[in-house]
């Protein structure tokens, strides 16, 4: 995971919560299998891919800005976002909360 956006730790904590939710019971009952691990991977793959895709886009923008000697105009989606405060919540939420927020679900995890 790239450091861009400072979202890697956020994602890692959500991965850990998903692990706890899906693996606590099979671990406690000593019946963990590869299928349980595959379930964690299946749940977390999409948020990981989307987060990395967003980082690649930001990386491309940073490279273009640093390579240019001219003053660049932001792309249309960014200009629209900057004019409509309500829409600014969307990227803020994606960075702050992640694509698929995880919450502790099992009694085993809480104990
Ligand atoms: C230079 C840099 C700067 C960053 N800056 C930020 C930042 O400012 N903010 C932010 O949020 N994120 C940042 N990140 C991203 C963030 O560090 C990672 O996304 C996060 O640490 C991932 O956590 P993780 O627990 O999933 O994996 P890791 O932290 O990589 O932990 C995995 C652990 O598993 C161990 N391991 C691997 N394979 C095995 C095995 N087979 N058996 C036993 N152990 C194994 C590894 O040794 C490692 O200790 C940065 C990353 C880099 C590289």
CSV table of N, CA and C and ligand atoms in Angstrom, one decimal:
chain,number,residue,atom,x,y,z
A,1,UNK,N,0.9,-1.2,0.0
A,1,UNK,CA,0.0,0.0,0.0
A,1,UNK,C,0.9,1.2,0.0
A,2,UNK,N,0.6,2.2,-0.9
A,2,UNK,CA,1.3,3.4,-1.0
A,2,UNK,C,1.0,4.3,0.2
A,3,UNK,N,1.9,5.2,0.6
A,3,UNK,CA,1.5,6.2,1.7
A,3,UNK,C,0.6,7.3,1.2
A,4,UNK,N,0.3,7.4,-0.1
A,4,UNK,CA,-0.5,8.5,-0.6
A,4,UNK,C,-1.9,8.5,0.1
A,5,UNK,N,-2.2,9.7,0.6
A,5,UNK,CA,-3.6,9.9,1.2
A,5,UNK,C,-3.6,9.5,2.7
A,6,UNK,N,-2.5,8.8,3.1
A,6,UNK,CA,-2.5,8.4,4.5
A,6,UNK,C,-3.7,7.5,4.9
A,7,UNK,N,-4.0,6.6,4.0
A,7,UNK,CA,-5.2,5.8,4.3
A,7,UNK,C,-4.8,4.3,4.6
A,8,UNK,N,-3.5,4.0,4.5
A,8,UNK,CA,-3.1,2.6,4.6
A,8,UNK,C,-3.4,2.0,6.0
A,9,UNK,N,-3.1,2.8,7.0
A,9,UNK,CA,-3.4,2.3,8.4
A,9,UNK,C,-4.9,2.1,8.6
A,10,UNK,N,-5.6,3.1,8.1
A,10,UNK,CA,-7.1,3.0,8.2
A,10,UNK,C,-7.6,1.7,7.6
A,11,UNK,N,-7.1,1.4,6.4
A,11,UNK,CA,-7.4,0.1,5.7
A,11,UNK,C,-7.0,-1.1,6.5
A,12,UNK,N,-5.8,-1.0,7.1
A,12,UNK,CA,-5.2,-2.1,7.8
A,12,UNK,C,-6.1,-2.4,9.1
A,13,UNK,N,-6.6,-1.3,9.7
A,13,UNK,CA,-7.4,-1.5,10.9
A,13,UNK,C,-8.7,-2.2,10.5
A,14,UNK,N,-9.3,-1.7,9.4
A,14,UNK,CA,-10.5,-2.3,8.9
A,14,UNK,C,-10.3,-3.8,8.5
A,15,UNK,N,-9.2,-4.1,7.9
A,15,UNK,CA,-8.9,-5.5,7.6
A,15,UNK,C,-8.8,-6.3,8.9
A,16,UNK,N,-8.2,-5.7,10.0
A,16,UNK,CA,-8.1,-6.4,11.2
A,16,UNK,C,-9.5,-6.6,11.9
A,17,UNK,N,-10.4,-5.6,11.7
A,17,UNK,CA,-11.7,-5.8,12.3
A,17,UNK,C,-12.5,-6.9,11.5
A,18,UNK,N,-12.3,-6.9,10.2
A,18,UNK,CA,-13.0,-7.9,9.4
A,18,UNK,C,-12.5,-9.3,9.8
A,19,UNK,N,-11.1,-9.4,10.0
A,19,UNK,CA,-10.5,-10.7,10.4
A,19,UNK,C,-11.2,-11.1,11.7
A,20,UNK,N,-11.2,-10.2,12.7
A,20,UNK,CA,-11.8,-10.5,14.0
A,20,UNK,C,-13.2,-11.0,13.8
A,21,UNK,N,-14.0,-10.3,13.1
A,21,UNK,CA,-15.4,-10.7,12.9
A,21,UNK,C,-15.6,-12.1,12.3
A,22,UNK,N,-14.7,-12.3,11.3
A,22,UNK,CA,-14.9,-13.6,10.5
A,22,UNK,C,-14.1,-14.8,11.2
A,23,UNK,N,-13.1,-14.5,11.9
A,23,UNK,CA,-12.2,-15.6,12.4
A,23,UNK,C,-12.3,-15.9,13.8
A,24,UNK,N,-12.9,-15.0,14.6
A,24,UNK,CA,-12.9,-15.2,16.1
A,24,UNK,C,-13.5,-16.5,16.5
A,25,UNK,N,-14.7,-16.8,15.9
A,25,UNK,CA,-15.4,-18.0,16.3
A,25,UNK,C,-14.7,-19.3,15.8
A,26,UNK,N,-14.3,-19.4,14.5
A,26,UNK,CA,-13.6,-20.6,14.1
A,26,UNK,C,-12.2,-20.8,14.9
A,27,UNK,N,-11.6,-19.6,15.2
A,27,UNK,CA,-10.3,-19.8,16.0
A,27,UNK,C,-10.6,-20.3,17.4
A,28,UNK,N,-11.6,-19.7,18.0
A,28,UNK,CA,-12.0,-20.2,19.4
A,28,UNK,C,-12.4,-21.6,19.4
A,29,UNK,N,-13.1,-22.0,18.4
A,29,UNK,CA,-13.6,-23.4,18.3
A,29,UNK,C,-12.6,-24.4,17.6
A,30,UNK,N,-11.4,-23.8,17.3
A,30,UNK,CA,-10.3,-24.6,16.7
A,30,UNK,C,-10.7,-25.3,15.5
A,31,UNK,N,-11.4,-24.6,14.6
A,31,UNK,CA,-11.9,-25.2,13.3
A,31,UNK,C,-11.6,-24.3,12.2
A,32,UNK,N,-10.6,-23.5,12.3
A,32,UNK,CA,-10.2,-22.5,11.2
A,32,UNK,C,-9.7,-23.3,10.0
A,33,UNK,N,-10.2,-22.9,8.8
A,33,UNK,CA,-9.8,-23.5,7.6
A,33,UNK,C,-9.4,-22.4,6.6
A,34,UNK,N,-8.8,-22.8,5.4
A,34,UNK,CA,-8.5,-21.9,4.4
A,34,UNK,C,-9.7,-21.1,3.9
A,35,UNK,N,-10.9,-21.8,4.0
A,35,UNK,CA,-12.1,-21.2,3.5
A,35,UNK,C,-12.4,-19.9,4.4
A,36,UNK,N,-12.2,-20.0,5.7
A,36,UNK,CA,-12.4,-18.8,6.5
A,36,UNK,C,-11.5,-17.6,6.1
A,37,UNK,N,-10.2,-18.0,5.8
A,37,UNK,CA,-9.3,-16.9,5.4
A,37,UNK,C,-9.7,-16.4,4.0
A,38,UNK,N,-10.2,-17.3,3.1
A,38,UNK,CA,-10.7,-16.8,1.8
A,38,UNK,C,-11.9,-15.9,2.0
A,39,UNK,N,-12.7,-16.1,3.0
A,39,UNK,CA,-13.8,-15.2,3.2
A,39,UNK,C,-13.4,-13.8,3.6
A,40,UNK,N,-12.3,-13.7,4.4
A,40,UNK,CA,-11.7,-12.4,4.7
A,40,UNK,C,-11.2,-11.7,3.5
A,41,UNK,N,-10.5,-12.5,2.7
A,41,UNK,CA,-9.9,-11.9,1.5
A,41,UNK,C,-11.0,-11.4,0.5
A,42,UNK,N,-12.1,-12.2,0.4
A,42,UNK,CA,-13.2,-11.8,-0.5
A,42,UNK,C,-13.8,-10.6,0.0
A,43,UNK,N,-14.0,-10.4,1.3
A,43,UNK,CA,-14.6,-9.2,1.8
A,43,UNK,C,-13.8,-8.0,1.7
A,44,UNK,N,-12.5,-8.1,1.8
A,44,UNK,CA,-11.6,-6.9,1.8
A,44,UNK,C,-11.0,-6.6,0.5
A,45,UNK,N,-11.1,-7.5,-0.5
A,45,UNK,CA,-10.5,-7.2,-1.8
A,45,UNK,C,-11.0,-6.0,-2.5
A,46,UNK,N,-12.3,-5.8,-2.5
A,46,UNK,CA,-12.8,-4.7,-3.3
A,46,UNK,C,-12.4,-3.3,-2.6
A,47,UNK,N,-12.6,-3.1,-1.3
A,47,UNK,CA,-12.1,-1.9,-0.7
A,47,UNK,C,-10.6,-1.6,-1.0
A,48,UNK,N,-9.8,-2.7,-0.9
A,48,UNK,CA,-8.4,-2.6,-1.2
A,48,UNK,C,-8.1,-2.1,-2.6
A,49,UNK,N,-8.8,-2.7,-3.5
A,49,UNK,CA,-8.6,-2.4,-5.0
A,49,UNK,C,-9.0,-0.9,-5.2
A,50,UNK,N,-10.2,-0.5,-4.7
A,50,UNK,CA,-10.7,0.8,-4.9
A,50,UNK,C,-9.7,1.9,-4.3
A,51,UNK,N,-9.3,1.6,-3.0
A,51,UNK,CA,-8.4,2.5,-2.4
A,51,UNK,C,-7.1,2.6,-3.2
A,52,UNK,N,-6.5,1.5,-3.7
A,52,UNK,CA,-5.3,1.6,-4.4
A,52,UNK,C,-5.5,2.3,-5.7
A,53,UNK,N,-6.7,2.1,-6.3
A,53,UNK,CA,-7.0,2.8,-7.6
A,53,UNK,C,-7.0,4.4,-7.3
A,54,UNK,N,-7.6,4.8,-6.2
A,54,UNK,CA,-7.7,6.2,-5.9
A,54,UNK,C,-6.3,6.7,-5.7
A,55,UNK,N,-5.4,5.9,-5.0
A,55,UNK,CA,-4.1,6.4,-4.8
A,55,UNK,C,-3.3,6.6,-6.1
A,56,UNK,N,-3.6,5.7,-7.1
A,56,UNK,CA,-2.9,5.8,-8.4
A,56,UNK,C,-3.3,7.1,-9.1
A,57,UNK,N,-4.6,7.4,-9.0
A,57,UNK,CA,-5.1,8.6,-9.6
A,57,UNK,C,-4.4,9.8,-9.0
A,58,UNK,N,-4.4,9.9,-7.7
A,58,UNK,CA,-3.8,11.0,-7.0
A,58,UNK,C,-2.3,11.1,-7.3
A,59,UNK,N,-1.6,9.9,-7.4
A,59,UNK,CA,-0.2,9.8,-7.8
A,59,UNK,C,0.0,10.5,-9.2
A,60,UNK,N,-0.9,10.1,-10.1
A,60,UNK,CA,-0.8,10.7,-11.5
A,60,UNK,C,-0.9,12.2,-11.5
A,61,UNK,N,-1.9,12.7,-10.7
A,61,UNK,CA,-2.1,14.1,-10.6
A,61,UNK,C,-0.8,14.8,-10.0
A,62,UNK,N,-0.3,14.2,-8.9
A,62,UNK,CA,0.9,14.8,-8.3
A,62,UNK,C,2.1,14.9,-9.3
A,63,UNK,N,2.3,13.8,-10.0
A,63,UNK,CA,3.4,13.7,-11.0
A,63,UNK,C,3.2,14.8,-12.1
A,64,UNK,N,1.9,15.0,-12.5
A,64,UNK,CA,1.7,16.0,-13.6
A,64,UNK,C,2.0,17.4,-13.1
A,65,UNK,N,1.5,17.7,-11.8
A,65,UNK,CA,1.7,19.0,-11.3
A,65,UNK,C,3.2,19.3,-11.1
A,66,UNK,N,3.9,18.3,-10.6
A,66,UNK,CA,5.3,18.5,-10.3
A,66,UNK,C,6.1,18.6,-11.6
A,67,UNK,N,5.7,18.0,-12.7
A,67,UNK,CA,6.4,18.0,-13.9
A,67,UNK,C,6.1,19.3,-14.7
A,68,UNK,N,5.1,20.0,-14.4
A,68,UNK,CA,4.6,21.2,-15.2
A,68,UNK,C,5.2,22.4,-14.6
A,69,UNK,N,5.6,23.3,-15.5
A,69,UNK,CA,6.0,24.6,-15.1
A,69,UNK,C,4.9,25.7,-15.2
A,70,UNK,N,3.8,25.2,-15.8
A,70,UNK,CA,2.6,26.2,-15.9
A,70,UNK,C,1.7,26.0,-14.7
A,71,UNK,N,0.8,27.0,-14.6
A,71,UNK,CA,-0.3,26.9,-13.6
A,71,UNK,C,-1.3,26.0,-14.2
A,72,UNK,N,-1.7,24.9,-13.6
A,72,UNK,CA,-2.6,24.0,-14.1
A,72,UNK,C,-4.0,24.3,-13.6
A,73,UNK,N,-5.0,24.0,-14.4
A,73,UNK,CA,-6.4,24.1,-13.9
A,73,UNK,C,-6.9,22.8,-13.4
A,74,UNK,N,-7.6,22.7,-12.3
A,74,UNK,CA,-8.0,21.4,-11.8
A,74,UNK,C,-9.0,20.8,-12.8
A,75,UNK,N,-9.1,19.4,-12.9
A,75,UNK,CA,-10.0,18.8,-13.8
A,75,UNK,C,-11.5,19.1,-13.4
A,76,UNK,N,-12.4,19.0,-14.4
A,76,UNK,CA,-13.8,19.3,-14.2
A,76,UNK,C,-14.4,18.7,-12.9
A,77,UNK,N,-14.2,17.4,-12.6
A,77,UNK,CA,-14.8,16.9,-11.4
A,77,UNK,C,-14.4,17.6,-10.1
A,78,UNK,N,-13.1,18.0,-10.1
A,78,UNK,CA,-12.6,18.7,-8.9
A,78,UNK,C,-13.2,20.1,-8.8
A,79,UNK,N,-13.3,20.7,-10.0
A,79,UNK,CA,-13.9,22.1,-10.0
A,79,UNK,C,-15.4,22.0,-9.5
A,80,UNK,N,-16.1,21.0,-9.9
A,80,UNK,CA,-17.5,20.8,-9.5
A,80,UNK,C,-17.5,20.6,-8.0
A,81,UNK,N,-16.6,19.7,-7.5
A,81,UNK,CA,-16.6,19.4,-6.0
A,81,UNK,C,-16.3,20.7,-5.2
A,82,UNK,N,-15.4,21.5,-5.7
A,82,UNK,CA,-15.0,22.7,-5.0
A,82,UNK,C,-16.1,23.7,-4.9
A,83,UNK,N,-17.1,23.6,-5.8
A,83,UNK,CA,-18.2,24.6,-5.8
A,83,UNK,C,-19.4,24.1,-5.0
A,84,UNK,N,-19.5,22.8,-4.8
A,84,UNK,CA,-20.7,22.3,-4.1
A,84,UNK,C,-20.3,21.7,-2.8
A,85,UNK,N,-20.4,22.4,-1.7
A,85,UNK,CA,-19.9,21.9,-0.4
A,85,UNK,C,-20.5,20.5,0.0
A,86,UNK,N,-21.8,20.3,-0.4
A,86,UNK,CA,-22.3,19.0,0.0
A,86,UNK,C,-21.6,17.8,-0.6
A,87,UNK,N,-21.1,18.0,-1.9
A,87,UNK,CA,-20.4,17.0,-2.6
A,87,UNK,C,-19.0,16.7,-2.0
A,88,UNK,N,-18.5,17.7,-1.3
A,88,UNK,CA,-17.1,17.6,-0.8
A,88,UNK,C,-17.1,16.5,0.3
A,89,UNK,N,-18.3,16.2,0.8
A,89,UNK,CA,-18.3,15.1,1.8
A,89,UNK,C,-17.9,13.8,1.3
A,90,UNK,N,-18.1,13.6,-0.1
A,90,UNK,CA,-17.9,12.2,-0.7
A,90,UNK,C,-16.5,11.8,-0.6
A,91,UNK,N,-15.5,12.7,-1.1
A,91,UNK,CA,-14.1,12.3,-1.0
A,91,UNK,C,-13.7,12.2,0.4
A,92,UNK,N,-14.2,13.2,1.3
A,92,UNK,CA,-13.8,13.2,2.7
A,92,UNK,C,-14.2,11.9,3.4
A,93,UNK,N,-15.4,11.5,3.0
A,93,UNK,CA,-15.9,10.2,3.6
A,93,UNK,C,-15.1,9.0,3.2
A,94,UNK,N,-14.7,9.0,1.9
A,94,UNK,CA,-13.9,7.9,1.3
A,94,UNK,C,-12.6,7.8,2.0
A,95,UNK,N,-12.0,9.0,2.2
A,95,UNK,CA,-10.6,9.0,2.9
A,95,UNK,C,-10.8,8.6,4.4
A,96,UNK,N,-11.7,9.3,5.0
A,96,UNK,CA,-11.9,9.1,6.5
A,96,UNK,C,-12.5,7.8,6.9
A,97,UNK,N,-13.5,7.3,6.2
A,97,UNK,CA,-14.2,6.1,6.6
A,97,UNK,C,-13.8,4.9,5.8
A,98,UNK,N,-13.3,5.1,4.6
A,98,UNK,CA,-12.9,4.0,3.8
A,98,UNK,C,-14.1,3.6,2.9
A,99,UNK,N,-13.9,2.7,2.0
A,99,UNK,CA,-14.9,2.3,1.0
A,99,UNK,C,-15.9,1.3,1.7
A,100,UNK,N,-15.4,0.5,2.5
A,100,UNK,CA,-16.4,-0.5,3.2
A,100,UNK,C,-16.0,-0.5,4.7
A,101,UNK,N,-16.6,0.5,5.4
A,101,UNK,CA,-16.3,0.6,6.9
A,101,UNK,C,-16.6,-0.7,7.6
A,102,UNK,N,-15.8,-1.1,8.5
A,102,UNK,CA,-16.0,-2.4,9.3
A,102,UNK,C,-16.3,-2.0,10.7
A,103,UNK,N,-17.2,-2.8,11.3
A,103,UNK,CA,-17.6,-2.6,12.7
A,103,UNK,C,-17.5,-3.9,13.4
A,104,UNK,N,-17.1,-3.9,14.7
A,104,UNK,CA,-17.0,-5.1,15.4
A,104,UNK,C,-18.4,-5.7,15.6
A,105,UNK,N,-18.5,-7.0,15.2
A,105,UNK,CA,-19.9,-7.5,15.2
A,105,UNK,C,-20.1,-8.7,16.2
A,106,UNK,N,-19.1,-9.4,16.5
A,106,UNK,CA,-19.3,-10.6,17.3
A,106,UNK,C,-19.1,-10.4,18.8
A,107,UNK,N,-19.9,-11.2,19.5
A,107,UNK,CA,-19.8,-11.1,21.0
A,107,UNK,C,-18.4,-11.6,21.4
A,108,UNK,N,-17.8,-12.6,20.6
A,108,UNK,CA,-16.5,-13.1,21.0
A,108,UNK,C,-15.5,-12.0,20.9
A,109,UNK,N,-15.6,-11.1,19.9
A,109,UNK,CA,-14.6,-10.1,19.8
A,109,UNK,C,-14.7,-9.1,20.9
A,110,UNK,N,-15.9,-8.8,21.4
A,110,UNK,CA,-16.1,-7.8,22.4
A,110,UNK,C,-15.6,-8.3,23.7
A,111,UNK,N,-15.7,-9.5,24.0
A,111,UNK,CA,-15.3,-10.1,25.3
A,111,UNK,C,-13.8,-10.0,25.6
B,1,LIG,C1,7.0,4.6,3.2
B,1,LIG,C2,5.5,4.4,3.7
B,1,LIG,C3,4.9,5.4,4.3
B,1,LIG,C4,3.5,5.2,4.7
B,1,LIG,N1,2.9,6.2,5.4
B,1,LIG,C5,1.6,6.0,5.8
B,1,LIG,C6,0.9,7.1,6.5
B,1,LIG,O1,1.4,8.1,6.7
B,1,LIG,N2,-0.4,6.8,6.9
B,1,LIG,C7,-1.0,5.6,6.6
B,1,LIG,O2,-2.1,5.4,7.0
B,1,LIG,N3,-0.4,4.6,5.9
B,1,LIG,C8,0.9,4.8,5.5
B,1,LIG,N4,1.6,3.8,4.8
B,1,LIG,C9,0.8,2.5,4.5
B,1,LIG,C10,0.8,1.7,5.8
B,1,LIG,O3,2.0,1.6,6.4
B,1,LIG,C11,0.3,0.3,5.4
B,1,LIG,O4,-0.9,0.4,4.6
B,1,LIG,C12,-0.1,-0.5,6.7
B,1,LIG,O5,1.1,-0.6,7.5
B,1,LIG,C13,-0.5,-1.9,6.3
B,1,LIG,O6,-0.7,-2.6,7.5
B,1,LIG,P1,-0.9,-4.2,7.5
B,1,LIG,O7,-1.0,-4.6,8.9
B,1,LIG,O8,-1.9,-4.6,6.5
B,1,LIG,O9,0.5,-4.8,6.8
B,1,LIG,P2,2.0,-4.6,7.3
B,1,LIG,O10,2.1,-3.3,8.2
B,1,LIG,O11,2.8,-4.7,6.1
B,1,LIG,O12,2.2,-5.8,8.3
B,1,LIG,C14,2.3,-7.1,7.8
B,1,LIG,C15,3.2,-7.9,8.7
B,1,LIG,O13,3.2,-9.3,8.4
B,1,LIG,C16,4.5,-9.7,8.4
B,1,LIG,N5,4.5,-10.9,7.5
B,1,LIG,C17,4.4,-10.9,6.1
B,1,LIG,N6,4.4,-12.2,5.7
B,1,LIG,C18,4.5,-13.0,6.8
B,1,LIG,C19,4.5,-14.4,6.9
B,1,LIG,N7,4.4,-15.2,5.9
B,1,LIG,N8,4.6,-14.8,8.2
B,1,LIG,C20,4.6,-14.0,9.2
B,1,LIG,N9,4.6,-12.7,9.1
B,1,LIG,C21,4.5,-12.1,7.9
B,1,LIG,C22,5.4,-8.6,7.9
B,1,LIG,O14,6.7,-8.8,8.3
B,1,LIG,C23,4.7,-7.4,8.6
B,1,LIG,O15,5.2,-7.2,9.9
B,1,LIG,C24,2.9,4.0,4.4
B,1,LIG,C25,3.6,2.9,3.8
B,1,LIG,C26,4.9,3.1,3.4
B,1,LIG,C27,5.6,2.0,2.7
